[in-house]
N, CA and C atoms as an extended XYZ file, in Angstrom:
309
Properties=species:S:1:pos:R:3:atomname:S:1:resname:S:1:resid:I:1 pbc="F F F"
N         9.144      -44.318       45.965 N   MET     1
C         9.524      -43.744       46.251 CA  MET     1
C         9.766      -43.061       47.499 C   MET     1
N        10.225      -43.101       48.493 N   ASN     2
C        10.543      -42.770       50.084 CA  ASN     2
C        10.790      -41.419       50.127 C   ASN     2
N        10.196      -40.419       50.554 N   CYS     3
C        10.716      -38.990       49.930 CA  CYS     3
C        11.190      -37.886       50.913 C   CYS     3
N        11.541      -39.024       52.690 N   SER     4
C        12.156      -38.317       53.561 CA  SER     4
C        13.290      -37.993       53.620 C   SER     4
N        14.245      -38.493       52.686 N   GLU     5
C        15.544      -36.896       51.756 CA  GLU     5
C        15.192      -36.372       51.404 C   GLU     5
N        16.288      -35.684       52.010 N   ALA     6
C        16.069      -33.829       51.127 CA  ALA     6
C        16.762      -33.761       49.464 C   ALA     6
N        17.329      -34.778       48.739 N   ARG     7
C        17.593      -35.383       47.977 CA  ARG     7
C        16.487      -35.978       46.943 C   ARG     7
N        15.768      -36.774       47.165 N   ARG     8
C        14.607      -37.511       46.134 CA  ARG     8
C        14.397      -37.307       46.238 C   ARG     8
N        13.031      -35.662       47.601 N   LEU     9
C        12.310      -35.298       46.722 CA  LEU     9
C        12.178      -34.453       45.161 C   LEU     9
N        13.544      -33.458       44.738 N   PRO    10
C        13.329      -32.484       43.235 CA  PRO    10
C        14.200      -33.805       42.354 C   PRO    10
N        14.434      -35.286       42.737 N   ALA    11
C        14.495      -35.873       41.838 CA  ALA    11
C        12.599      -36.578       41.536 C   ALA    11
N        11.816      -36.935       42.528 N   LEU    12
C        11.219      -36.990       42.379 CA  LEU    12
C         9.768      -36.529       42.144 C   LEU    12
N        10.061      -34.961       42.360 N   LEU    13
C         9.072      -33.584       41.899 CA  LEU    13
C         9.169      -33.983       39.649 C   LEU    13
N        10.323      -33.527       40.351 N   GLY    14
C        11.346      -33.264       38.880 CA  GLY    14
C        10.587      -34.806       37.308 C   GLY    14
N        10.821      -36.272       38.386 N   ALA    15
C         9.560      -37.670       37.338 CA  ALA    15
C         8.603      -36.965       36.838 C   ALA    15
N         6.904      -36.027       38.397 N   VAL    16
C         6.382      -36.413       37.828 CA  VAL    16
C         6.431      -35.110       36.998 C   VAL    16
N         7.132      -34.133       36.967 N   LEU    17
C         6.588      -33.419       36.057 CA  LEU    17
C         7.438      -33.538       34.714 C   LEU    17
N         7.899      -34.131       34.298 N   ARG    18
C         7.773      -34.980       32.601 CA  ARG    18
C         7.678      -35.615       32.672 C   ARG    18
N         6.299      -36.536       33.760 N   GLU    19
C         5.808      -37.389       33.068 CA  GLU    19
C         4.162      -36.978       32.991 C   GLU    19
N         4.128      -35.079       32.937 N   LEU    20
C         2.877      -34.822       33.260 CA  LEU    20
C         2.744      -33.737       31.912 C   LEU    20
N         3.894      -33.764       31.790 N   ARG    21
C         4.528      -32.591       30.014 CA  ARG    21
C         4.468      -33.936       29.286 C   ARG    21
N         4.759      -35.238       29.532 N   ARG    22
C         4.932      -35.817       28.672 CA  ARG    22
C         3.283      -35.858       27.926 C   ARG    22
N         2.336      -36.375       29.137 N   ALA    23
C         0.336      -36.555       29.255 CA  ALA    23
C         0.193      -35.744       28.171 C   ALA    23
N         0.291      -34.630       29.710 N   GLY    24
C        -0.176      -33.479       28.336 CA  GLY    24
C         0.075      -33.603       26.627 C   GLY    24
N         1.758      -33.242       26.161 N   ASN    25
C         1.783      -33.328       24.853 CA  ASN    25
C         0.909      -34.365       23.666 C   ASN    25
N         1.415      -35.509       24.852 N   SER    26
C         0.532      -36.383       24.323 CA  SER    26
C        -1.430      -36.151       23.714 C   SER    26
N        -1.593      -35.653       24.681 N   SER    27
C        -3.313      -35.261       24.447 CA  SER    27
C        -3.778      -34.332       23.827 C   SER    27
N        -2.926      -33.859       24.008 N   ALA    28
C        -3.001      -32.370       22.653 CA  ALA    28
C        -2.748      -32.280       21.236 C   ALA    28
N        -1.752      -33.475       21.100 N   ALA    29
C        -1.189      -33.508       19.551 CA  ALA    29
C        -2.546      -34.567       19.240 C   ALA    29
N        -3.096      -35.174       19.670 N   ARG    30
C        -4.511      -36.524       19.587 CA  ARG    30
C        -5.375      -35.524       19.957 C   ARG    30
N        -6.533      -35.659       18.647 N   PRO    31
C        -8.351      -35.645       18.700 CA  PRO    31
C        -8.756      -36.464       20.071 C   PRO    31
N        -9.553      -36.003       20.792 N   GLY    32
C        -9.968      -37.310       21.961 CA  GLY    32
C       -11.507      -37.413       21.080 C   GLY    32
N       -12.039      -38.521       21.579 N   PRO    33
C       -13.895      -38.116       21.217 CA  PRO    33
C       -14.540      -37.663       21.324 C   PRO    33
N       -14.170      -36.614       22.463 N   GLY    34
C       -14.723      -35.339       22.966 CA  GLY    34
C       -14.708      -34.296       22.991 C   GLY    34
N       -14.088      -34.105       21.900 N   SER    35
C       -13.398      -32.700       21.544 CA  SER    35
C       -14.793      -32.353       20.621 C   SER    35
N       -15.254      -32.764       19.073 N   SER    36
C       -16.466      -32.547       18.113 CA  SER    36
C       -17.600      -31.664       19.572 C   SER    36
N       -17.627      -32.896       20.731 N   ALA    37
C       -18.918      -31.979       21.945 CA  ALA    37
C       -19.570      -31.219       22.887 C   ALA    37
N       -17.211      -30.481       22.505 N   GLY    38
C       -17.543      -29.012       22.703 CA  GLY    38
C       -17.877      -28.382       22.521 C   GLY    38
N       -17.669      -28.294       20.872 N   ALA    39
C       -18.291      -27.733       19.830 CA  ALA    39
C       -19.585      -27.619       19.591 C   ALA    39
N       -19.540      -28.269       19.731 N   ASP    40
C       -21.726      -28.842       19.747 CA  ASP    40
C       -22.783      -27.464       20.350 C   ASP    40
N       -21.235      -27.734       21.541 N   GLY    41
C       -22.351      -27.024       22.884 CA  GLY    41
C       -22.186      -25.733       22.830 C   GLY    41
N       -21.074      -25.280       22.173 N   SER    42
C       -20.750      -23.766       21.523 CA  SER    42
C       -21.579      -23.335       20.875 C   SER    42
N       -22.496      -23.665       19.889 N   LEU    43
C       -23.002      -23.887       18.664 CA  LEU    43
C       -24.628      -23.665       19.086 C   LEU    43
N       -25.129      -24.781       20.336 N   TYR    44
C       -26.258      -24.977       20.973 CA  TYR    44
C       -26.453      -23.748       21.740 C   TYR    44
N       -24.908      -23.333       21.940 N   ILE    45
C       -25.907      -21.350       23.151 CA  ILE    45
C       -25.691      -20.439       22.322 C   ILE    45
N       -24.825      -20.549       20.988 N   LEU    46
C       -24.709      -19.279       19.875 CA  LEU    46
C       -26.459      -18.981       19.598 C   LEU    46
N       -26.549      -20.859       19.171 N   LEU    47
C       -28.295      -20.565       18.808 CA  LEU    47
C       -29.564      -20.336       19.706 C   LEU    47
N       -28.798      -20.293       20.949 N   ILE    48
C       -30.176      -20.076       22.243 CA  ILE    48
C       -29.313      -18.558       22.468 C   ILE    48
N       -28.704      -18.012       22.286 N   MET    49
C       -28.934      -16.490       22.709 CA  MET    49
C       -28.986      -16.385       21.476 C   MET    49
N       -28.594      -16.500       19.991 N   ILE    50
C       -29.403      -15.595       18.909 CA  ILE    50
C       -31.218      -15.685       18.945 C   ILE    50
N       -31.494      -16.604       19.009 N   PHE    51
C       -33.071      -16.644       19.318 CA  PHE    51
C       -33.808      -15.438       20.956 C   PHE    51
N       -32.983      -15.938       21.724 N   TYR    52
C       -33.336      -14.916       22.962 CA  TYR    52
C       -32.932      -12.949       22.833 C   TYR    52
N       -32.102      -13.163       21.588 N   GLY    53
C       -31.803      -11.823       21.256 CA  GLY    53
C       -32.842      -11.254       20.095 C   GLY    53
N       -33.360      -12.172       19.122 N   CYS    54
C       -34.552      -11.260       18.766 CA  CYS    54
C       -36.245      -11.522       19.098 C   CYS    54
N       -35.988      -12.448       19.553 N   LEU    55
C       -37.367      -12.416       21.091 CA  LEU    55
C       -37.331      -10.806       22.044 C   LEU    55
N       -36.255      -10.737       22.476 N   ALA    56
C       -36.204       -9.076       23.238 CA  ALA    56
C       -36.186       -8.427       22.465 C   ALA    56
N       -35.179       -8.523       20.800 N   GLY    57
C       -35.697       -7.257       20.352 CA  GLY    57
C       -37.378       -6.775       20.120 C   GLY    57
N       -37.818       -8.222       19.344 N   ALA    58
C       -39.043       -8.437       18.413 CA  ALA    58
C       -40.690       -7.488       19.944 C   ALA    58
N       -39.706       -7.423       21.459 N   LEU    59
C       -40.466       -7.274       22.119 CA  LEU    59
C       -40.520       -5.938       22.350 C   LEU    59
N       -39.208       -5.576       22.500 N   ILE    60
C       -38.868       -4.089       23.140 CA  ILE    60
C       -39.895       -3.397       21.401 C   ILE    60
N       -39.306       -3.988       20.560 N   LEU    61
C       -39.871       -3.268       19.085 CA  LEU    61
C       -41.829       -3.147       19.215 C   LEU    61
N       -42.328       -3.880       19.927 N   ALA    62
C       -43.516       -4.018       19.422 CA  ALA    62
C       -43.740       -2.983       20.841 C   ALA    62
N       -43.765       -3.116       21.413 N   TYR    63
C       -43.972       -1.690       22.638 CA  TYR    63
C       -43.537       -0.669       22.343 C   TYR    63
N       -42.583        0.012       21.677 N   THR    64
C       -42.188        0.963       20.627 CA  THR    64
C       -43.185        1.237       19.747 C   THR    64
N       -43.378        0.194       19.620 N   ARG    65
C       -44.877        0.752       17.889 CA  ARG    65
C       -46.284        1.042       18.823 C   ARG    65
N       -46.089        0.632       19.819 N   SER    66
C       -47.419        0.495       20.848 CA  SER    66
C       -47.860        1.773       21.460 C   SER    66
N       -46.834        1.963       22.191 N   ARG    67
C       -46.615        3.384       22.407 CA  ARG    67
C       -46.477        4.262       21.834 C   ARG    67
N       -46.210        4.368       20.641 N   LYS    68
C       -46.571        5.203       19.609 CA  LYS    68
C       -48.015        6.048       18.487 C   LYS    68
N       -48.374        3.929       18.791 N   LEU    69
C       -50.158        4.514       18.511 CA  LEU    69
C       -51.118        5.534       19.841 C   LEU    69
N       -50.473        4.751       21.144 N   GLU    70
C       -51.672        5.820       22.139 CA  GLU    70
C       -50.407        6.693       22.421 C   GLU    70
N       -50.647        8.008       21.215 N   SER    71
C       -50.027        9.059       21.015 CA  SER    71
C       -50.728        9.943       22.297 C   SER    71
N       -50.033       11.192       22.487 N   LYS    72
C       -50.479       11.761       24.038 CA  LYS    72
C       -51.339       12.876       22.923 C   LYS    72
N       -52.362       13.090       21.779 N   HIS    73
C       -52.914       14.253       20.805 CA  HIS    73
C       -54.297       12.972       20.869 C   HIS    73
N       -54.127       12.610       21.129 N   ASP    74
C       -55.436       11.416       20.780 CA  ASP    74
C       -56.329       12.302       22.137 C   ASP    74
N       -57.508       12.408       21.610 N   PRO    75
C       -58.446       13.438       22.110 CA  PRO    75
C       -58.994       12.420       23.277 C   PRO    75
N       -59.632       10.904       23.789 N   TYR    76
C       -59.496       10.082       25.135 CA  TYR    76
C       -58.229       10.991       25.929 C   TYR    76
N       -57.277       11.603       25.746 N   HIS    77
C       -56.109       11.161       27.034 CA  HIS    77
C       -55.712       13.934       26.850 C   HIS    77
N       -56.357       14.081       25.773 N   LEU    78
C       -56.533       15.027       26.523 CA  LEU    78
C       -58.119       15.710       26.562 C   LEU    78
N       -58.890       14.558       26.643 N   TYR    79
C       -60.061       14.411       27.980 CA  TYR    79
C       -60.126       14.194       28.532 C   TYR    79
N       -58.915       13.506       29.019 N   ILE    80
C       -58.395       13.606       30.621 CA  ILE    80
C       -58.098       14.593       30.960 C   ILE    80
N       -57.002       14.690       30.731 N   GLU    81
C       -55.825       15.811       31.114 CA  GLU    81
C       -56.635       17.153       31.256 C   GLU    81
N       -57.709       17.571       30.273 N   ARG    82
C       -58.841       19.029       30.141 CA  ARG    82
C       -59.628       18.284       31.966 C   ARG    82
N       -59.759       17.774       31.684 N   ASP    83
C       -61.217       17.530       32.395 CA  ASP    83
C       -60.963       16.885       34.241 C   ASP    83
N       -59.841       16.105       34.181 N   TRP    84
C       -59.316       15.405       35.378 CA  TRP    84
C       -58.589       15.739       35.952 C   TRP    84
N       -57.877       16.853       35.397 N   GLY    85
C       -56.997       17.148       35.976 CA  GLY    85
C       -57.152       17.942       36.888 C   GLY    85
N       -55.385       18.480       37.323 N   PRO    86
C       -55.442       19.260       38.330 CA  PRO    86
C       -55.689       21.084       37.755 C   PRO    86
N       -57.096       21.502       37.993 N   GLY    87
C       -57.944       22.314       38.210 CA  GLY    87
C       -58.618       22.352       37.164 C   GLY    87
N       -58.802       20.603       37.116 N   GLY    88
C       -60.418       20.667       36.070 CA  GLY    88
C       -61.929       21.087       37.012 C   GLY    88
N       -63.094       20.410       36.371 N   PRO    89
C       -64.235       20.703       36.697 CA  PRO    89
C       -64.783       19.884       37.622 C   PRO    89
N       -63.946       19.038       38.430 N   VAL    90
C       -64.892       18.352       38.743 CA  VAL    90
C       -63.472       18.992       40.170 C   VAL    90
N       -62.509       19.778       40.151 N   GLN    91
C       -61.932       20.338       41.787 CA  GLN    91
C       -62.378       21.268       41.628 C   GLN    91
N       -63.423       22.241       40.785 N   ALA    92
C       -63.521       23.442       40.855 CA  ALA    92
C       -65.437       23.137       41.380 C   ALA    92
N       -65.803       21.958       41.283 N   ALA    93
C       -67.318       21.914       41.843 CA  ALA    93
C       -67.458       21.281       43.424 C   ALA    93
N       -65.858       20.741       43.666 N   GLU    94
C       -65.885       20.462       44.857 CA  GLU    94
C       -65.018       22.428       46.012 C   GLU    94
N       -64.703       23.675       45.404 N   GLU    95
C       -64.712       24.176       45.529 CA  GLU    95
C       -66.072       25.496       45.386 C   GLU    95
N       -66.752       25.158       44.549 N   GLY    96
C       -68.086       25.978       45.489 CA  GLY    96
C       -68.139       26.497       43.326 C   GLY    96
N       -67.029       27.151       43.367 N   GLY    97
C       -67.033       28.007       41.997 CA  GLY    97
C       -67.823       27.494       40.748 C   GLY    97
N       -67.876       27.844       39.270 N   PRO    98
C       -68.647       27.597       38.702 CA  PRO    98
C       -68.328       26.343       37.664 C   PRO    98
N       -68.155       25.208       37.197 N   ALA    99
C       -67.788       24.352       36.496 CA  ALA    99
C       -66.871       24.969       35.336 C   ALA    99
N       -65.901       24.672       35.070 N   GLU   100
C       -65.399       25.556       33.254 CA  GLU   100
C       -65.713       25.470       32.382 C   GLU   100
N       -66.386       26.229       31.193 N   GLY   101
C       -66.560       26.011       30.066 CA  GLY   101
C       -68.917       26.137       30.240 C   GLY   101
N       -68.960       26.094       31.605 N   GLN   102
C       -70.505       26.716       32.306 CA  GLN   102
C       -70.339       28.421       32.836 C   GLN   102
N       -70.750       28.718       31.572 N   ARG   103
C       -70.771       30.189       31.943 CA  ARG   103
C       -72.958       30.921       31.764 C   ARG   103
């Protein structure tokens, strides 16, 4: 079909539009052989997301529990804070003064 004439172009476009609508309606009415593949893919993605969500939750839970066990009231941490912090015996000995706790 020659599209050089101005009257033929709308007829050609109308015919193409009718053909596309008819092909679209017939393919939507009957399920194709690949329609279940999309459902399987969605299920696979959902399962992977649930797996990684549980993994991240377990890691966060394990980290917070380990931080609770390593408390600030632990005697080792109190020793480090008291003796090695600012103004502790190491700094007092460098300044020439008596060490803390030695009188």
